C-alpha cells in the first residue's frame, strides 16, 4: 500500500512550482491554476496533508499530465 502522508508545505510548494496560485482562508489553502477546472483545497493535519487530499492532488496531476510522459 502506498503511504500518502505528505508534508503539507512540501505539497503546497510542489503545486506552486507547477504554476498553481495559493490563497489562504483560515485553515484552508486553496490552489488554482488557469486551465485546470478543479480547485485544490488543502488543510493541515498536524504538519501533514490529509491523505484524501493528497490523492486528489495526484489525480489532478495525472489527469492534466503535469508530470510529463510518465507511465503509472
JSON list of N, CA and C in Angstrom, two decimals:
[
{"chain": "A", "resi": 1, "resn": "UNK", "atom": "N", "xyz": [0.84, -1.19, 0.00]},
{"chain": "A", "resi": 1, "resn": "UNK", "atom": "CA", "xyz": [0.00, 0.00, 0.00]},
{"chain": "A", "resi": 1, "resn": "UNK", "atom": "C", "xyz": [0.88, 1.25, 0.00]},
{"chain": "A", "resi": 2, "resn": "UNK", "atom": "N", "xyz": [0.52, 2.23, -0.78]},
{"chain": "A", "resi": 2, "resn": "UNK", "atom": "CA", "xyz": [1.28, 3.46, -0.89]},
{"chain": "A", "resi": 2, "resn": "UNK", "atom": "C", "xyz": [0.97, 4.35, 0.30]},
{"chain": "A", "resi": 3, "resn": "UNK", "atom": "N", "xyz": [2.02, 4.86, 0.93]},
{"chain": "A", "resi": 3, "resn": "UNK", "atom": "CA", "xyz": [1.82, 5.77, 2.06]},
{"chain": "A", "resi": 3, "resn": "UNK", "atom": "C", "xyz": [1.57, 7.16, 1.51]},
{"chain": "A", "resi": 4, "resn": "UNK", "atom": "N", "xyz": [0.42, 7.75, 1.87]},
{"chain": "A", "resi": 4, "resn": "UNK", "atom": "CA", "xyz": [0.03, 9.02, 1.29]},
{"chain": "A", "resi": 4, "resn": "UNK", "atom": "C", "xyz": [0.29, 10.21, 2.22]},
{"chain": "A", "resi": 5, "resn": "UNK", "atom": "N", "xyz": [0.85, 9.97, 3.40]},
{"chain": "A", "resi": 5, "resn": "UNK", "atom": "CA", "xyz": [1.17, 11.10, 4.28]},
{"chain": "A", "resi": 5, "resn": "UNK", "atom": "C", "xyz": [2.24, 11.94, 3.59]},
{"chain": "A", "resi": 6, "resn": "UNK", "atom": "N", "xyz": [2.00, 13.19, 3.49]},
{"chain": "A", "resi": 6, "resn": "UNK", "atom": "CA", "xyz": [2.87, 14.11, 2.77]},
{"chain": "A", "resi": 6, "resn": "UNK", "atom": "C", "xyz": [3.05, 15.36, 3.61]},
{"chain": "A", "resi": 7, "resn": "UNK", "atom": "N", "xyz": [4.26, 15.87, 3.67]},
{"chain": "A", "resi": 7, "resn": "UNK", "atom": "CA", "xyz": [4.48, 17.12, 4.36]},
{"chain": "A", "resi": 7, "resn": "UNK", "atom": "C", "xyz": [3.61, 18.19, 3.70]},
{"chain": "A", "resi": 8, "resn": "UNK", "atom": "N", "xyz": [2.87, 18.92, 4.50]},
{"chain": "A", "resi": 8, "resn": "UNK", "atom": "CA", "xyz": [1.92, 19.89, 3.98]},
{"chain": "A", "resi": 8, "resn": "UNK", "atom": "C", "xyz": [2.60, 20.97, 3.14]},
{"chain": "A", "resi": 9, "resn": "UNK", "atom": "N", "xyz": [3.61, 21.61, 3.69]},
{"chain": "A", "resi": 9, "resn": "UNK", "atom": "CA", "xyz": [4.28, 22.70, 2.95]},
{"chain": "A", "resi": 9, "resn": "UNK", "atom": "C", "xyz": [4.97, 22.17, 1.71]},
{"chain": "A", "resi": 10, "resn": "UNK", "atom": "N", "xyz": [5.48, 20.96, 1.77]},
{"chain": "A", "resi": 10, "resn": "UNK", "atom": "CA", "xyz": [6.12, 20.34, 0.61]},
{"chain": "A", "resi": 10, "resn": "UNK", "atom": "C", "xyz": [5.12, 20.19, -0.53]},
{"chain": "A", "resi": 11, "resn": "UNK", "atom": "N", "xyz": [3.91, 19.75, -0.20]},
{"chain": "A", "resi": 11, "resn": "UNK", "atom": "CA", "xyz": [2.87, 19.59, -1.21]},
{"chain": "A", "resi": 11, "resn": "UNK", "atom": "C", "xyz": [2.44, 20.94, -1.79]},
{"chain": "A", "resi": 12, "resn": "UNK", "atom": "N", "xyz": [2.25, 21.92, -0.92]},
{"chain": "A", "resi": 12, "resn": "UNK", "atom": "CA", "xyz": [1.88, 23.27, -1.40]},
{"chain": "A", "resi": 12, "resn": "UNK", "atom": "C", "xyz": [2.97, 23.85, -2.29]},
{"chain": "A", "resi": 13, "resn": "UNK", "atom": "N", "xyz": [4.24, 23.69, -1.90]},
{"chain": "A", "resi": 13, "resn": "UNK", "atom": "CA", "xyz": [5.35, 24.20, -2.71]},
{"chain": "A", "resi": 13, "resn": "UNK", "atom": "C", "xyz": [5.42, 23.51, -4.06]},
{"chain": "A", "resi": 14, "resn": "UNK", "atom": "N", "xyz": [5.17, 22.20, -4.09]},
{"chain": "A", "resi": 14, "resn": "UNK", "atom": "CA", "xyz": [5.15, 21.47, -5.35]},
{"chain": "A", "resi": 14, "resn": "UNK", "atom": "C", "xyz": [4.11, 22.07, -6.29]},
{"chain": "A", "resi": 15, "resn": "UNK", "atom": "N", "xyz": [2.91, 22.29, -5.76]},
{"chain": "A", "resi": 15, "resn": "UNK", "atom": "CA", "xyz": [1.83, 22.84, -6.59]},
{"chain": "A", "resi": 15, "resn": "UNK", "atom": "C", "xyz": [2.16, 24.26, -7.06]},
{"chain": "A", "resi": 16, "resn": "UNK", "atom": "N", "xyz": [2.72, 25.07, -6.17]},
{"chain": "A", "resi": 16, "resn": "UNK", "atom": "CA", "xyz": [3.10, 26.43, -6.58]},
{"chain": "A", "resi": 16, "resn": "UNK", "atom": "C", "xyz": [4.18, 26.39, -7.65]},
{"chain": "A", "resi": 17, "resn": "UNK", "atom": "N", "xyz": [5.11, 25.46, -7.56]},
{"chain": "A", "resi": 17, "resn": "UNK", "atom": "CA", "xyz": [6.14, 25.32, -8.58]},
{"chain": "A", "resi": 17, "resn": "UNK", "atom": "C", "xyz": [5.57, 24.85, -9.91]},
{"chain": "A", "resi": 18, "resn": "UNK", "atom": "N", "xyz": [4.39, 24.23, -9.87]},
{"chain": "A", "resi": 18, "resn": "UNK", "atom": "CA", "xyz": [3.70, 23.79, -11.09]},
{"chain": "A", "resi": 18, "resn": "UNK", "atom": "C", "xyz": [2.81, 24.90, -11.65]},
{"chain": "A", "resi": 19, "resn": "UNK", "atom": "N", "xyz": [2.82, 26.07, -11.01]},
{"chain": "A", "resi": 19, "resn": "UNK", "atom": "CA", "xyz": [2.06, 27.19, -11.53]},
{"chain": "A", "resi": 19, "resn": "UNK", "atom": "C", "xyz": [0.74, 27.47, -10.84]},
{"chain": "A", "resi": 20, "resn": "UNK", "atom": "N", "xyz": [0.43, 26.74, -9.77]},
{"chain": "A", "resi": 20, "resn": "UNK", "atom": "CA", "xyz": [-0.80, 27.00, -9.03]},
{"chain": "A", "resi": 20, "resn": "UNK", "atom": "C", "xyz": [-0.59, 28.22, -8.14]},
{"chain": "A", "resi": 21, "resn": "UNK", "atom": "N", "xyz": [-1.65, 28.99, -7.97]},
{"chain": "A", "resi": 21, "resn": "UNK", "atom": "CA", "xyz": [-1.63, 30.14, -7.08]},
{"chain": "A", "resi": 21, "resn": "UNK", "atom": "C", "xyz": [-2.35, 29.77, -5.80]},
{"chain": "A", "resi": 22, "resn": "UNK", "atom": "N", "xyz": [-1.73, 30.11, -4.65]},
{"chain": "A", "resi": 22, "resn": "UNK", "atom": "CA", "xyz": [-2.29, 29.74, -3.36]},
{"chain": "A", "resi": 22, "resn": "UNK", "atom": "C", "xyz": [-2.96, 30.95, -2.70]},
{"chain": "A", "resi": 23, "resn": "UNK", "atom": "N", "xyz": [-4.16, 30.71, -2.20]},
{"chain": "A", "resi": 23, "resn": "UNK", "atom": "CA", "xyz": [-4.90, 31.70, -1.40]},
{"chain": "A", "resi": 23, "resn": "UNK", "atom": "C", "xyz": [-5.24, 31.02, -0.09]},
{"chain": "A", "resi": 24, "resn": "UNK", "atom": "N", "xyz": [-5.08, 31.72, 1.01]},
{"chain": "A", "resi": 24, "resn": "UNK", "atom": "CA", "xyz": [-5.34, 31.14, 2.32]},
{"chain": "A", "resi": 24, "resn": "UNK", "atom": "C", "xyz": [-6.55, 31.81, 2.94]},
{"chain": "A", "resi": 25, "resn": "UNK", "atom": "N", "xyz": [-7.52, 31.00, 3.37]},
{"chain": "A", "resi": 25, "resn": "UNK", "atom": "CA", "xyz": [-8.70, 31.48, 4.07]},
{"chain": "A", "resi": 25, "resn": "UNK", "atom": "C", "xyz": [-8.86, 30.64, 5.32]},
{"chain": "A", "resi": 26, "resn": "UNK", "atom": "N", "xyz": [-8.45, 31.18, 6.45]},
{"chain": "A", "resi": 26, "resn": "UNK", "atom": "CA", "xyz": [-8.48, 30.42, 7.69]},
{"chain": "A", "resi": 26, "resn": "UNK", "atom": "C", "xyz": [-7.51, 29.26, 7.60]},
{"chain": "A", "resi": 27, "resn": "UNK", "atom": "N", "xyz": [-8.01, 28.04, 7.80]},
{"chain": "A", "resi": 27, "resn": "UNK", "atom": "CA", "xyz": [-7.15, 26.86, 7.73]},
{"chain": "A", "resi": 27, "resn": "UNK", "atom": "C", "xyz": [-7.13, 26.24, 6.33]},
{"chain": "A", "resi": 28, "resn": "UNK", "atom": "N", "xyz": [-7.86, 26.83, 5.40]},
{"chain": "A", "resi": 28, "resn": "UNK", "atom": "CA", "xyz": [-7.95, 26.29, 4.04]},
{"chain": "A", "resi": 28, "resn": "UNK", "atom": "C", "xyz": [-6.94, 26.97, 3.13]},
{"chain": "A", "resi": 29, "resn": "UNK", "atom": "N", "xyz": [-6.16, 26.15, 2.44]},
{"chain": "A", "resi": 29, "resn": "UNK", "atom": "CA", "xyz": [-5.22, 26.64, 1.43]},
{"chain": "A", "resi": 29, "resn": "UNK", "atom": "C", "xyz": [-5.82, 26.23, 0.09]},
{"chain": "A", "resi": 30, "resn": "UNK", "atom": "N", "xyz": [-6.25, 27.21, -0.68]},
{"chain": "A", "resi": 30, "resn": "UNK", "atom": "CA", "xyz": [-6.95, 26.96, -1.94]},
{"chain": "A", "resi": 30, "resn": "UNK", "atom": "C", "xyz": [-5.98, 27.27, -3.07]},
{"chain": "A", "resi": 31, "resn": "UNK", "atom": "N", "xyz": [-5.78, 26.29, -3.94]},
{"chain": "A", "resi": 31, "resn": "UNK", "atom": "CA", "xyz": [-4.85, 26.45, -5.04]},
{"chain": "A", "resi": 31, "resn": "UNK", "atom": "C", "xyz": [-5.59, 26.34, -6.36]},
{"chain": "A", "resi": 32, "resn": "UNK", "atom": "N", "xyz": [-5.34, 27.29, -7.24]},
{"chain": "A", "resi": 32, "resn": "UNK", "atom": "CA", "xyz": [-5.98, 27.33, -8.56]},
{"chain": "A", "resi": 32, "resn": "UNK", "atom": "C", "xyz": [-4.91, 27.52, -9.62]},
{"chain": "A", "resi": 33, "resn": "UNK", "atom": "N", "xyz": [-5.22, 27.03, -10.81]},
{"chain": "A", "resi": 33, "resn": "UNK", "atom": "CA", "xyz": [-4.33, 27.22, -11.95]},
{"chain": "A", "resi": 33, "resn": "UNK", "atom": "C", "xyz": [-5.18, 27.40, -13.19]},
{"chain": "A", "resi": 34, "resn": "UNK", "atom": "N", "xyz": [-4.81, 28.35, -14.01]},
{"chain": "A", "resi": 34, "resn": "UNK", "atom": "CA", "xyz": [-5.54, 28.57, -15.26]},
{"chain": "A", "resi": 34, "resn": "UNK", "atom": "C", "xyz": [-5.49, 27.30, -16.10]},
{"chain": "A", "resi": 35, "resn": "UNK", "atom": "N", "xyz": [-6.63, 26.92, -16.63]},
{"chain": "A", "resi": 35, "resn": "UNK", "atom": "CA", "xyz": [-6.72, 25.73, -17.45]},
{"chain": "A", "resi": 35, "resn": "UNK", "atom": "C", "xyz": [-7.08, 24.47, -16.67]},
{"chain": "A", "resi": 36, "resn": "UNK", "atom": "N", "xyz": [-7.10, 24.56, -15.35]},
{"chain": "A", "resi": 36, "resn": "UNK", "atom": "CA", "xyz": [-7.47, 23.43, -14.50]},
{"chain": "A", "resi": 36, "resn": "UNK", "atom": "C", "xyz": [-8.85, 23.72, -13.91]},
{"chain": "A", "resi": 37, "resn": "UNK", "atom": "N", "xyz": [-9.81, 22.89, -14.22]},
{"chain": "A", "resi": 37, "resn": "UNK", "atom": "CA", "xyz": [-11.19, 23.11, -13.78]},
{"chain": "A", "resi": 37, "resn": "UNK", "atom": "C", "xyz": [-11.31, 22.99, -12.27]},
{"chain": "A", "resi": 38, "resn": "UNK", "atom": "N", "xyz": [-10.68, 21.95, -11.72]},
{"chain": "A", "resi": 38, "resn": "UNK", "atom": "CA", "xyz": [-10.79, 21.69, -10.28]},
{"chain": "A", "resi": 38, "resn": "UNK", "atom": "C", "xyz": [-10.00, 22.72, -9.48]},
{"chain": "A", "resi": 39, "resn": "UNK", "atom": "N", "xyz": [-10.52, 23.03, -8.29]},
{"chain": "A", "resi": 39, "resn": "UNK", "atom": "CA", "xyz": [-9.71, 23.81, -7.37]},
{"chain": "A", "resi": 39, "resn": "UNK", "atom": "C", "xyz": [-9.26, 22.85, -6.28]},
{"chain": "A", "resi": 40, "resn": "UNK", "atom": "N", "xyz": [-8.06, 23.06, -5.79]},
{"chain": "A", "resi": 40, "resn": "UNK", "atom": "CA", "xyz": [-7.49, 22.19, -4.76]},
{"chain": "A", "resi": 40, "resn": "UNK", "atom": "C", "xyz": [-7.62, 22.90, -3.43]},
{"chain": "A", "resi": 41, "resn": "UNK", "atom": "N", "xyz": [-8.25, 22.24, -2.48]},
{"chain": "A", "resi": 41, "resn": "UNK", "atom": "CA", "xyz": [-8.48, 22.79, -1.15]},
{"chain": "A", "resi": 41, "resn": "UNK", "atom": "C", "xyz": [-7.74, 21.90, -0.16]},
{"chain": "A", "resi": 42, "resn": "UNK", "atom": "N", "xyz": [-6.65, 22.41, 0.41]},
{"chain": "A", "resi": 42, "resn": "UNK", "atom": "CA", "xyz": [-5.84, 21.62, 1.33]},
{"chain": "A", "resi": 42, "resn": "UNK", "atom": "C", "xyz": [-5.98, 22.15, 2.75]},
{"chain": "A", "resi": 43, "resn": "UNK", "atom": "N", "xyz": [-5.96, 21.23, 3.70]},
{"chain": "A", "resi": 43, "resn": "UNK", "atom": "CA", "xyz": [-5.96, 21.58, 5.12]},
{"chain": "A", "resi": 43, "resn": "UNK", "atom": "C", "xyz": [-4.88, 20.74, 5.81]},
{"chain": "A", "resi": 44, "resn": "UNK", "atom": "N", "xyz": [-4.27, 21.34, 6.79]},
{"chain": "A", "resi": 44, "resn": "UNK", "atom": "CA", "xyz": [-3.25, 20.63, 7.56]},
{"chain": "A", "resi": 44, "resn": "UNK", "atom": "C", "xyz": [-3.89, 19.59, 8.48]},
{"chain": "A", "resi": 45, "resn": "UNK", "atom": "N", "xyz": [-3.14, 18.55, 8.70]},
{"chain": "A", "resi": 45, "resn": "UNK", "atom": "CA", "xyz": [-3.45, 17.59, 9.76]},
{"chain": "A", "resi": 45, "resn": "UNK", "atom": "C", "xyz": [-2.13, 17.43, 10.50]},
{"chain": "A", "resi": 46, "resn": "UNK", "atom": "N", "xyz": [-1.90, 18.30, 11.47]},
{"chain": "A", "resi": 46, "resn": "UNK", "atom": "CA", "xyz": [-0.57, 18.43, 12.08]},
{"chain": "A", "resi": 46, "resn": "UNK", "atom": "C", "xyz": [0.32, 19.13, 11.07]},
{"chain": "A", "resi": 47, "resn": "UNK", "atom": "N", "xyz": [1.45, 18.50, 10.73]},
{"chain": "A", "resi": 47, "resn": "UNK", "atom": "CA", "xyz": [2.31, 19.08, 9.69]},
{"chain": "A", "resi": 47, "resn": "UNK", "atom": "C", "xyz": [2.18, 18.32, 8.38]},
{"chain": "A", "resi": 48, "resn": "UNK", "atom": "N", "xyz": [1.18, 17.46, 8.29]},
{"chain": "A", "resi": 48, "resn": "UNK", "atom": "CA", "xyz": [0.94, 16.66, 7.09]},
{"chain": "A", "resi": 48, "resn": "UNK", "atom": "C", "xyz": [-0.30, 17.15, 6.35]},
{"chain": "A", "resi": 49, "resn": "UNK", "atom": "N", "xyz": [-0.38, 16.78, 5.09]},
{"chain": "A", "resi": 49, "resn": "UNK", "atom": "CA", "xyz": [-1.61, 16.99, 4.32]},
{"chain": "A", "resi": 49, "resn": "UNK", "atom": "C", "xyz": [-2.51, 15.78, 4.55]},
{"chain": "A", "resi": 50, "resn": "UNK", "atom": "N", "xyz": [-3.79, 15.98, 4.49]},
{"chain": "A", "resi": 50, "resn": "UNK", "atom": "CA", "xyz": [-4.72, 14.87, 4.68]},
{"chain": "A", "resi": 50, "resn": "UNK", "atom": "C", "xyz": [-4.60, 13.89, 3.51]},
{"chain": "A", "resi": 51, "resn": "UNK", "atom": "N", "xyz": [-4.58, 12.58, 3.80]},
{"chain": "A", "resi": 51, "resn": "UNK", "atom": "CA", "xyz": [-4.35, 11.59, 2.74]},
{"chain": "A", "resi": 51, "resn": "UNK", "atom": "C", "xyz": [-5.33, 11.68, 1.57]},
{"chain": "A", "resi": 52, "resn": "UNK", "atom": "N", "xyz": [-6.62, 11.93, 1.83]},
{"chain": "A", "resi": 52, "resn": "UNK", "atom": "CA", "xyz": [-7.56, 12.01, 0.70]},
{"chain": "A", "resi": 52, "resn": "UNK", "atom": "C", "xyz": [-7.27, 13.22, -0.17]},
{"chain": "A", "resi": 53, "resn": "UNK", "atom": "N", "xyz": [-6.72, 14.29, 0.41]},
{"chain": "A", "resi": 53, "resn": "UNK", "atom": "CA", "xyz": [-6.38, 15.47, -0.38]},
{"chain": "A", "resi": 53, "resn": "UNK", "atom": "C", "xyz": [-5.13, 15.20, -1.22]},
{"chain": "A", "resi": 54, "resn": "UNK", "atom": "N", "xyz": [-4.19, 14.42, -0.69]},
{"chain": "A", "resi": 54, "resn": "UNK", "atom": "CA", "xyz": [-3.02, 14.02, -1.47]},
{"chain": "A", "resi": 54, "resn": "UNK", "atom": "C", "xyz": [-3.46, 13.20, -2.67]},
{"chain": "A", "resi": 55, "resn": "UNK", "atom": "N", "xyz": [-4.43, 12.30, -2.48]},
{"chain": "A", "resi": 55, "resn": "UNK", "atom": "CA", "xyz": [-4.97, 11.51, -3.61]},
{"chain": "A", "resi": 55, "resn": "UNK", "atom": "C", "xyz": [-5.61, 12.43, -4.65]},
{"chain": "A", "resi": 56, "resn": "UNK", "atom": "N", "xyz": [-6.35, 13.45, -4.20]},
{"chain": "A", "resi": 56, "resn": "UNK", "atom": "CA", "xyz": [-6.97, 14.38, -5.14]},
{"chain": "A", "resi": 56, "resn": "UNK", "atom": "C", "xyz": [-5.91, 15.11, -5.96]},
{"chain": "A", "resi": 57, "resn": "UNK", "atom": "N", "xyz": [-4.84, 15.56, -5.29]},
{"chain": "A", "resi": 57, "resn": "UNK", "atom": "CA", "xyz": [-3.76, 16.25, -5.99]},
{"chain": "A", "resi": 57, "resn": "UNK", "atom": "C", "xyz": [-3.13, 15.31, -7.01]},
{"chain": "A", "resi": 58, "resn": "UNK", "atom": "N", "xyz": [-2.86, 14.08, -6.61]},
{"chain": "A", "resi": 58, "resn": "UNK", "atom": "CA", "xyz": [-2.27, 13.09, -7.52]},
{"chain": "A", "resi": 58, "resn": "UNK", "atom": "C", "xyz": [-3.15, 12.90, -8.75]},
{"chain": "A", "resi": 59, "resn": "UNK", "atom": "N", "xyz": [-4.45, 12.77, -8.54]},
{"chain": "A", "resi": 59, "resn": "UNK", "atom": "CA", "xyz": [-5.37, 12.56, -9.67]},
{"chain": "A", "resi": 59, "resn": "UNK", "atom": "C", "xyz": [-5.36, 13.75, -10.62]},
{"chain": "A", "resi": 60, "resn": "UNK", "atom": "N", "xyz": [-5.28, 14.96, -10.09]},
{"chain": "A", "resi": 60, "resn": "UNK", "atom": "CA", "xyz": [-5.23, 16.16, -10.94]},
{"chain": "A", "resi": 60, "resn": "UNK", "atom": "C", "xyz": [-3.93, 16.19, -11.73]},
{"chain": "A", "resi": 61, "resn": "UNK", "atom": "N", "xyz": [-2.82, 15.87, -11.07]},
{"chain": "A", "resi": 61, "resn": "UNK", "atom": "CA", "xyz": [-1.52, 15.85, -11.76]},
{"chain": "A", "resi": 61, "resn": "UNK", "atom": "C", "xyz": [-1.55, 14.85, -12.90]},
{"chain": "A", "resi": 62, "resn": "UNK", "atom": "N", "xyz": [-2.13, 13.68, -12.66]},
{"chain": "A", "resi": 62, "resn": "UNK", "atom": "CA", "xyz": [-2.21, 12.66, -13.72]},
{"chain": "A", "resi": 62, "resn": "UNK", "atom": "C", "xyz": [-3.19, 13.07, -14.81]},
{"chain": "A", "resi": 63, "resn": "UNK", "atom": "N", "xyz": [-4.33, 13.61, -14.44]},
{"chain": "A", "resi": 63, "resn": "UNK", "atom": "CA", "xyz": [-5.35, 14.00, -15.42]},
{"chain": "A", "resi": 63, "resn": "UNK", "atom": "C", "xyz": [-4.82, 15.03, -16.40]},
{"chain": "A", "resi": 64, "resn": "UNK", "atom": "N", "xyz": [-4.10, 16.04, -15.89]},
{"chain": "A", "resi": 64, "resn": "UNK", "atom": "CA", "xyz": [-3.61, 17.12, -16.74]},
{"chain": "A", "resi": 64, "resn": "UNK", "atom": "C", "xyz": [-2.18, 16.87, -17.23]},
{"chain": "A", "resi": 65, "resn": "UNK", "atom": "N", "xyz": [-1.64, 15.69, -16.89]},
{"chain": "A", "resi": 65, "resn": "UNK", "atom": "CA", "xyz": [-0.30, 15.28, -17.35]},
{"chain": "A", "resi": 65, "resn": "UNK", "atom": "C", "xyz": [0.78, 16.29, -16.98]},
{"chain": "A", "resi": 66, "resn": "UNK", "atom": "N", "xyz": [0.73, 16.79, -15.74]},
{"chain": "A", "resi": 66, "resn": "UNK", "atom": "CA", "xyz": [1.75, 17.74, -15.29]},
{"chain": "A", "resi": 66, "resn": "UNK", "atom": "C", "xyz": [3.10, 17.08, -15.08]},
{"chain": "A", "resi": 67, "resn": "UNK", "atom": "N", "xyz": [3.14, 15.75, -14.98]},
{"chain": "A", "resi": 67, "resn": "UNK", "atom": "CA", "xyz": [4.39, 15.05, -14.77]},
{"chain": "A", "resi": 67, "resn": "UNK", "atom": "C", "xyz": [5.08, 14.69, -16.08]},
{"chain": "A", "resi": 68, "resn": "UNK", "atom": "N", "xyz": [4.55, 15.12, -17.19]},
{"chain": "A", "resi": 68, "resn": "UNK", "atom": "CA", "xyz": [5.12, 14.76, -18.48]},
{"chain": "A", "resi": 68, "resn": "UNK", "atom": "C", "xyz": [4.65, 13.41, -18.91]},
{"chain": "A", "resi": 69, "resn": "UNK", "atom": "N", "xyz": [5.47, 12.67, -19.60]},
{"chain": "A", "resi": 69, "resn": "UNK", "atom": "CA", "xyz": [5.09, 11.35, -20.12]},
{"chain": "A", "resi": 69, "resn": "UNK", "atom": "C", "xyz": [5.57, 10.25, -19.18]},
{"chain": "A", "resi": 70, "resn": "UNK", "atom": "N", "xyz": [5.02, 10.23, -18.00]},
{"chain": "A", "resi": 70, "resn": "UNK", "atom": "CA", "xyz": [5.39, 9.21, -17.02]},
{"chain": "A", "resi": 70, "resn": "UNK", "atom": "C", "xyz": [4.34, 8.12, -17.05]},
{"chain": "A", "resi": 71, "resn": "UNK", "atom": "N", "xyz": [4.77, 6.88, -17.18]},
{"chain": "A", "resi": 71, "resn": "UNK", "atom": "CA", "xyz": [3.84, 5.75, -17.15]},
{"chain": "A", "resi": 71, "resn": "UNK", "atom": "C", "xyz": [3.58, 5.37, -15.70]},
{"chain": "A", "resi": 72, "resn": "UNK", "atom": "N", "xyz": [2.31, 5.30, -15.32]},
{"chain": "A", "resi": 72, "resn": "UNK", "atom": "CA", "xyz": [1.97, 4.96, -13.94]},
{"chain": "A", "resi": 72, "resn": "UNK", "atom": "C", "xyz": [1.26, 3.63, -13.91]}
]
